[in-house]
XYZ file of C-alpha atoms in Angstrom:
355
model
C -0.629 0.459 -0.111
C 1.463 3.213 -0.591
C 1.491 5.259 2.761
C 0.659 8.777 3.163
C 3.252 9.405 6.822
C 1.708 11.801 8.557
C 3.374 13.532 11.071
C 2.339 15.273 13.829
C 3.667 19.396 13.104
C 1.567 18.316 10.645
C -1.399 19.451 9.744
C -2.910 18.378 13.321
C 0.050 19.292 14.824
C 1.097 22.244 13.172
C 1.060 26.038 14.428
C -2.457 28.160 14.150
C -2.584 29.919 11.262
C -0.430 33.810 10.415
C 2.376 31.674 13.194
C 5.592 32.118 11.308
C 8.947 33.290 11.573
C 9.206 31.516 15.207
C 12.781 31.554 15.877
C 15.553 28.984 14.946
C 16.193 26.615 17.847
C 19.600 24.850 19.340
C 20.154 22.012 18.052
C 20.061 19.843 21.058
C 17.194 21.751 21.700
C 16.003 20.853 18.262
C 16.218 16.877 18.790
C 14.793 16.875 21.678
C 11.748 18.307 20.623
C 11.529 16.088 17.414
C 12.134 13.443 20.371
C 8.755 14.636 22.008
C 7.329 15.688 18.919
C 7.512 11.473 17.591
C 5.090 10.340 20.589
C 2.005 12.966 19.484
C -0.747 11.768 19.654
C 0.354 7.282 20.982
C 0.771 6.184 17.912
C 3.139 5.252 15.445
C 3.546 7.568 12.123
C 2.953 4.994 9.847
C 0.175 3.273 11.193
C -3.919 4.006 10.505
C -5.640 6.113 13.042
C -9.469 5.902 12.906
C -10.926 7.561 15.505
C -14.466 6.734 16.329
C -17.858 8.329 18.243
C -21.524 6.746 18.568
C -24.255 8.089 19.125
C -24.900 5.653 22.086
C -23.790 2.315 22.363
C -26.894 1.367 24.144
C -28.352 1.212 20.753
C -28.542 -2.539 19.166
C -28.009 -1.712 15.687
C -25.001 1.484 16.094
C -23.136 -1.796 18.668
C -23.501 -4.117 16.320
C -21.147 -1.357 13.934
C -18.994 -0.602 16.077
C -18.113 -5.245 16.534
C -18.197 -4.528 12.175
C -15.598 -1.974 12.812
C -12.884 -4.184 15.046
C -13.865 -7.587 12.752
C -12.529 -4.833 9.659
C -10.129 -3.746 11.150
C -8.423 -6.565 11.552
C -8.982 -8.178 8.448
C -7.558 -5.483 7.128
C -4.351 -5.993 9.440
C -3.529 -8.674 8.010
C -4.626 -7.654 4.643
C -2.532 -4.832 4.282
C -0.358 -5.155 6.419
C -0.681 -2.108 8.219
C -1.256 -1.313 11.800
C -4.687 0.593 12.253
C -5.673 1.175 15.836
C -9.667 1.952 16.210
C -10.879 3.954 18.743
C -14.219 4.546 20.217
C -16.174 6.569 21.907
C -19.526 5.881 23.336
C -21.603 9.338 23.593
C -23.631 8.077 25.323
C -26.760 10.479 24.201
C -24.864 13.942 25.214
C -23.995 15.750 22.234
C -21.477 17.582 24.558
C -19.748 14.441 25.625
C -19.671 12.993 21.631
C -17.474 16.339 21.551
C -15.380 16.089 23.936
C -14.718 12.122 22.906
C -13.476 14.386 18.360
C -11.372 16.606 20.717
C -9.567 13.970 22.396
C -9.418 12.051 19.193
C -7.489 15.332 17.071
C -5.280 15.505 20.889
C -4.148 11.652 19.910
C -3.377 12.368 15.882
C -6.253 10.273 14.702
C -5.509 10.340 10.915
C -10.060 9.868 10.254
C -13.060 10.893 12.172
C -16.054 8.327 12.343
C -18.713 10.042 13.707
C -22.225 8.943 14.634
C -23.788 12.508 15.477
C -25.452 12.852 18.566
C -27.409 16.050 17.770
C -27.062 16.476 13.445
C -27.241 20.341 14.376
C -23.457 19.605 16.081
C -22.335 18.600 12.436
C -20.838 21.685 10.966
C -19.010 22.717 14.814
C -16.954 18.765 14.567
C -16.783 19.737 10.272
C -14.289 22.642 11.512
C -12.639 21.258 13.726
C -11.572 18.520 11.193
C -10.611 20.832 9.058
C -9.032 23.260 11.278
C -6.860 19.177 11.609
C -6.617 18.584 8.186
C -8.370 15.431 9.445
C -10.627 13.544 7.453
C -13.842 12.685 8.407
C -17.335 10.416 7.389
C -20.435 11.224 9.664
C -22.910 7.820 9.024
C -25.409 6.765 9.765
C -27.314 9.986 10.444
C -27.644 12.079 8.099
C -26.786 16.165 8.437
C -27.605 18.388 6.655
C -26.055 18.269 2.355
C -24.661 22.641 3.601
C -22.554 21.111 6.323
C -21.542 17.735 3.912
C -20.596 20.943 2.324
C -18.626 22.593 3.985
C -14.790 21.522 3.669
C -14.102 18.872 0.944
C -12.964 16.317 3.202
C -16.560 15.169 4.655
C -18.615 11.993 3.893
C -21.404 10.434 4.730
C -22.317 6.209 4.528
C -25.561 5.484 5.666
C -29.341 4.317 3.625
C -32.149 6.252 2.149
C -33.699 6.340 5.690
C -37.418 7.459 2.976
C -36.622 4.656 1.758
C -36.902 2.156 4.733
C -40.311 3.744 4.665
C -41.707 2.883 2.133
C -40.478 -0.252 2.300
C -41.767 -1.166 5.941
C -45.863 0.728 4.956
C -44.813 -2.023 1.950
C -44.902 -4.323 4.043
C -47.738 -4.096 5.518
C -49.089 -3.449 2.716
C -48.691 -6.847 1.912
C -49.662 -8.006 4.593
C -53.969 -6.020 4.098
C -53.477 -7.803 0.756
C -52.790 -11.404 1.327
C -55.522 -11.751 4.311
C -57.319 -9.010 4.564
C -59.597 -10.050 6.763
C -57.456 -11.510 9.948
C -55.473 -7.950 10.228
C -59.135 -5.453 9.718
C -59.893 -7.010 13.361
C -63.428 -5.597 13.623
C -63.956 -5.593 9.708
C -64.793 -1.506 8.956
C -62.036 -1.808 6.098
C -59.769 0.767 7.664
C -56.190 -0.204 9.115
C -55.460 1.230 12.288
C -52.490 1.610 13.356
C -50.132 3.132 16.350
C -46.619 4.195 15.204
C -43.613 3.908 17.754
C -41.363 7.234 16.736
C -37.264 7.764 16.933
C -36.176 11.485 18.367
C -38.315 14.370 18.227
C -37.055 15.834 15.714
C -34.596 13.566 13.899
C -35.174 12.998 10.396
C -34.408 9.330 10.105
C -37.699 8.752 12.100
C -39.667 11.864 10.202
C -39.186 10.606 6.779
C -39.643 6.806 8.400
C -43.010 7.285 9.584
C -43.727 9.755 7.105
C -42.881 7.084 3.792
C -44.147 3.952 5.563
C -48.289 5.168 6.031
C -48.141 6.666 2.527
C -46.982 3.239 1.374
C -49.835 1.914 2.872
C -52.867 4.140 1.533
C -51.222 4.386 -1.586
C -52.197 1.057 -2.455
C -55.152 1.824 -1.653
C -55.525 1.129 1.825
C -57.881 3.538 4.410
C -56.545 4.008 7.412
C -56.824 5.549 10.691
C -54.043 6.620 13.589
C -54.514 5.858 17.372
C -52.128 7.425 18.591
C -48.098 7.989 17.489
C -45.636 8.577 21.109
C -41.467 9.120 20.425
C -39.811 6.213 22.155
C -36.807 7.988 21.871
C -35.359 3.789 19.502
C -35.597 2.264 23.664
C -37.258 -0.621 23.707
C -38.212 0.273 27.595
C -39.629 3.123 26.462
C -41.280 1.575 23.361
C -42.104 -1.007 26.109
C -44.525 1.818 28.404
C -46.023 3.103 25.548
C -47.023 0.006 23.759
C -48.706 -0.740 27.812
C -50.441 2.728 27.691
C -51.758 1.976 24.236
C -52.711 -1.851 25.156
C -54.884 0.198 28.451
C -56.571 2.256 26.587
C -56.984 0.552 22.945
C -57.021 -2.700 23.274
C -57.774 -5.450 20.157
C -58.497 -2.344 18.316
C -54.871 -1.817 17.727
C -54.269 -3.813 14.589
C -50.910 -2.405 13.317
C -47.757 -1.440 15.286
C -45.403 0.543 12.944
C -41.897 1.074 14.927
C -38.910 3.387 13.050
C -36.508 0.971 14.220
C -36.362 -2.859 16.204
C -35.481 -2.639 19.750
C -38.648 -0.237 19.812
C -40.329 -3.116 18.076
C -39.299 -5.051 20.780
C -39.649 -3.268 22.918
C -44.108 -3.383 21.756
C -43.379 -7.423 21.852
C -42.436 -7.699 25.472
C -45.192 -5.534 26.109
C -48.095 -8.050 24.464
C -45.403 -10.843 26.112
C -46.474 -9.537 29.017
C -49.910 -9.597 28.624
C -51.325 -11.810 27.878
C -53.924 -11.877 24.626
C -55.438 -13.823 21.947
C -54.049 -12.632 18.493
C -51.480 -9.929 18.283
C -51.062 -6.839 16.921
C -49.238 -6.718 13.737
C -46.190 -4.867 14.542
C -43.040 -4.105 11.381
C -39.909 -2.776 12.223
C -36.254 -0.993 10.692
C -32.711 -2.467 11.032
C -32.502 -6.425 11.149
C -30.301 -6.949 14.073
C -29.719 -10.358 15.343
C -32.573 -9.559 17.684
C -34.915 -8.722 15.819
C -34.539 -11.616 12.987
C -35.355 -14.085 15.805
C -38.086 -12.035 16.377
C -39.223 -12.885 13.043
C -38.449 -17.108 13.771
C -40.522 -16.581 16.385
C -43.585 -15.253 14.714
C -44.002 -12.319 17.351
C -42.745 -9.503 14.374
C -44.053 -9.873 11.090
C -40.537 -8.461 9.529
C -38.265 -5.550 9.176
C -36.165 -3.489 6.599
C -32.494 -4.154 6.951
C -30.139 -1.605 6.880
C -27.095 -2.624 6.108
C -24.663 -2.171 9.292
C -21.309 -4.428 7.529
C -21.394 -2.746 4.730
C -21.878 0.642 5.962
C -18.750 -0.219 8.148
C -17.256 -2.099 4.839
C -17.240 0.918 2.944
C -16.470 3.659 6.358
C -13.294 1.641 6.079
C -13.103 0.958 2.668
C -12.843 5.021 2.567
C -10.011 5.872 5.409
C -7.646 3.449 3.248
C -8.459 5.107 1.041
C -8.106 8.940 2.312
C -5.155 7.465 4.473
C -3.283 6.414 1.119
C -4.047 10.068 -0.302
C -6.019 8.259 -2.688
C -9.484 10.523 -4.466
C -11.870 7.899 -3.029
C -14.504 8.884 -6.858
C -17.560 7.999 -5.281
C -20.519 7.511 -8.431
C -22.191 10.300 -5.787
C -20.485 13.546 -4.963
C -19.295 12.438 -1.052
C -21.834 10.759 -0.092
C -22.037 6.650 0.156
C -25.501 5.266 0.248
C -26.367 1.442 0.500
C -29.851 -0.458 0.235
C -32.288 -1.260 2.430
C -33.937 -5.549 1.429
C -37.517 -6.067 3.822
C -37.414 -9.063 5.616
C -40.229 -11.716 6.310
C -40.012 -14.822 7.429
C -39.978 -16.081 3.608
C -36.226 -14.736 2.802
C -35.875 -14.873 6.731
C -32.811 -17.324 5.769
C -30.476 -15.412 3.459
C -30.156 -12.686 6.095
C -29.743 -15.283 9.220
C -26.716 -16.853 7.522
C -25.502 -13.658 6.959
């Protein structure tokens, strides 16, 4: 591999812009300074150092992505013979905590940053920090606004189109309605009554999945009635609590539970398991996490939408290696790498279990 050597004096340790004409150091002091600088960042110049900042590792999908990154780093080391160090930090859903972690990555001399934003409105600040240090930045899974990606030519985004995930989730429900309407339409009124478990307030993925899942159903000619929608912050326990409330309020009137992600869908399943009833509503999620696939196999989760976390992790590693060696990634969509979603039901479950 053609290596792009990163000196600790450039760019991440270079003096601020405008400082020039520094006096020459005596030879002995210069030698000592060079010796100290050689340890900057806690790593060797010839190693690739990656800092990965996660919004929270309590999220099953994000935790799995972190494991994928660790495995891909080992594969890349074996395949290239290069030393690669991956630092992973858990933001614990705090943007201030994540900002501190980014600062530490930069001070440590990381060559590339991977950032899964806690708050997408903070992207500009992180982008400016990375640009000031000359460190390429890859946002992933939580998409910043386009203006923030365009702040610098070394900023990228890796993820999937949330609108597509909503459409595919809605089509899962539409297909179920068309295949067995009598079972799904419990009260026989020809209207699909549903509740919606939403992610974070204002979060792009949550907004798009909520909107386009229902749009796919209504575009298919099915009349719907929303009984309730609540934010559960992608969290299984919060979703279980919301579902308990709905079961108490609506009983068997809930025909479908839409969930913006699998963790919340599993929370709905937890609530239903704790309140035994003859018939469950149809439940759909997004992500195709390992626990969700088990729930599909058990017949508790009707279907989910596969979010290719490993594919995203591989794209991030490919970008990191290209940027480190000074290559132009030459992405088909400018500074974006998009991975497709896929529907998962009992019918095609085996291929995802094999993956």
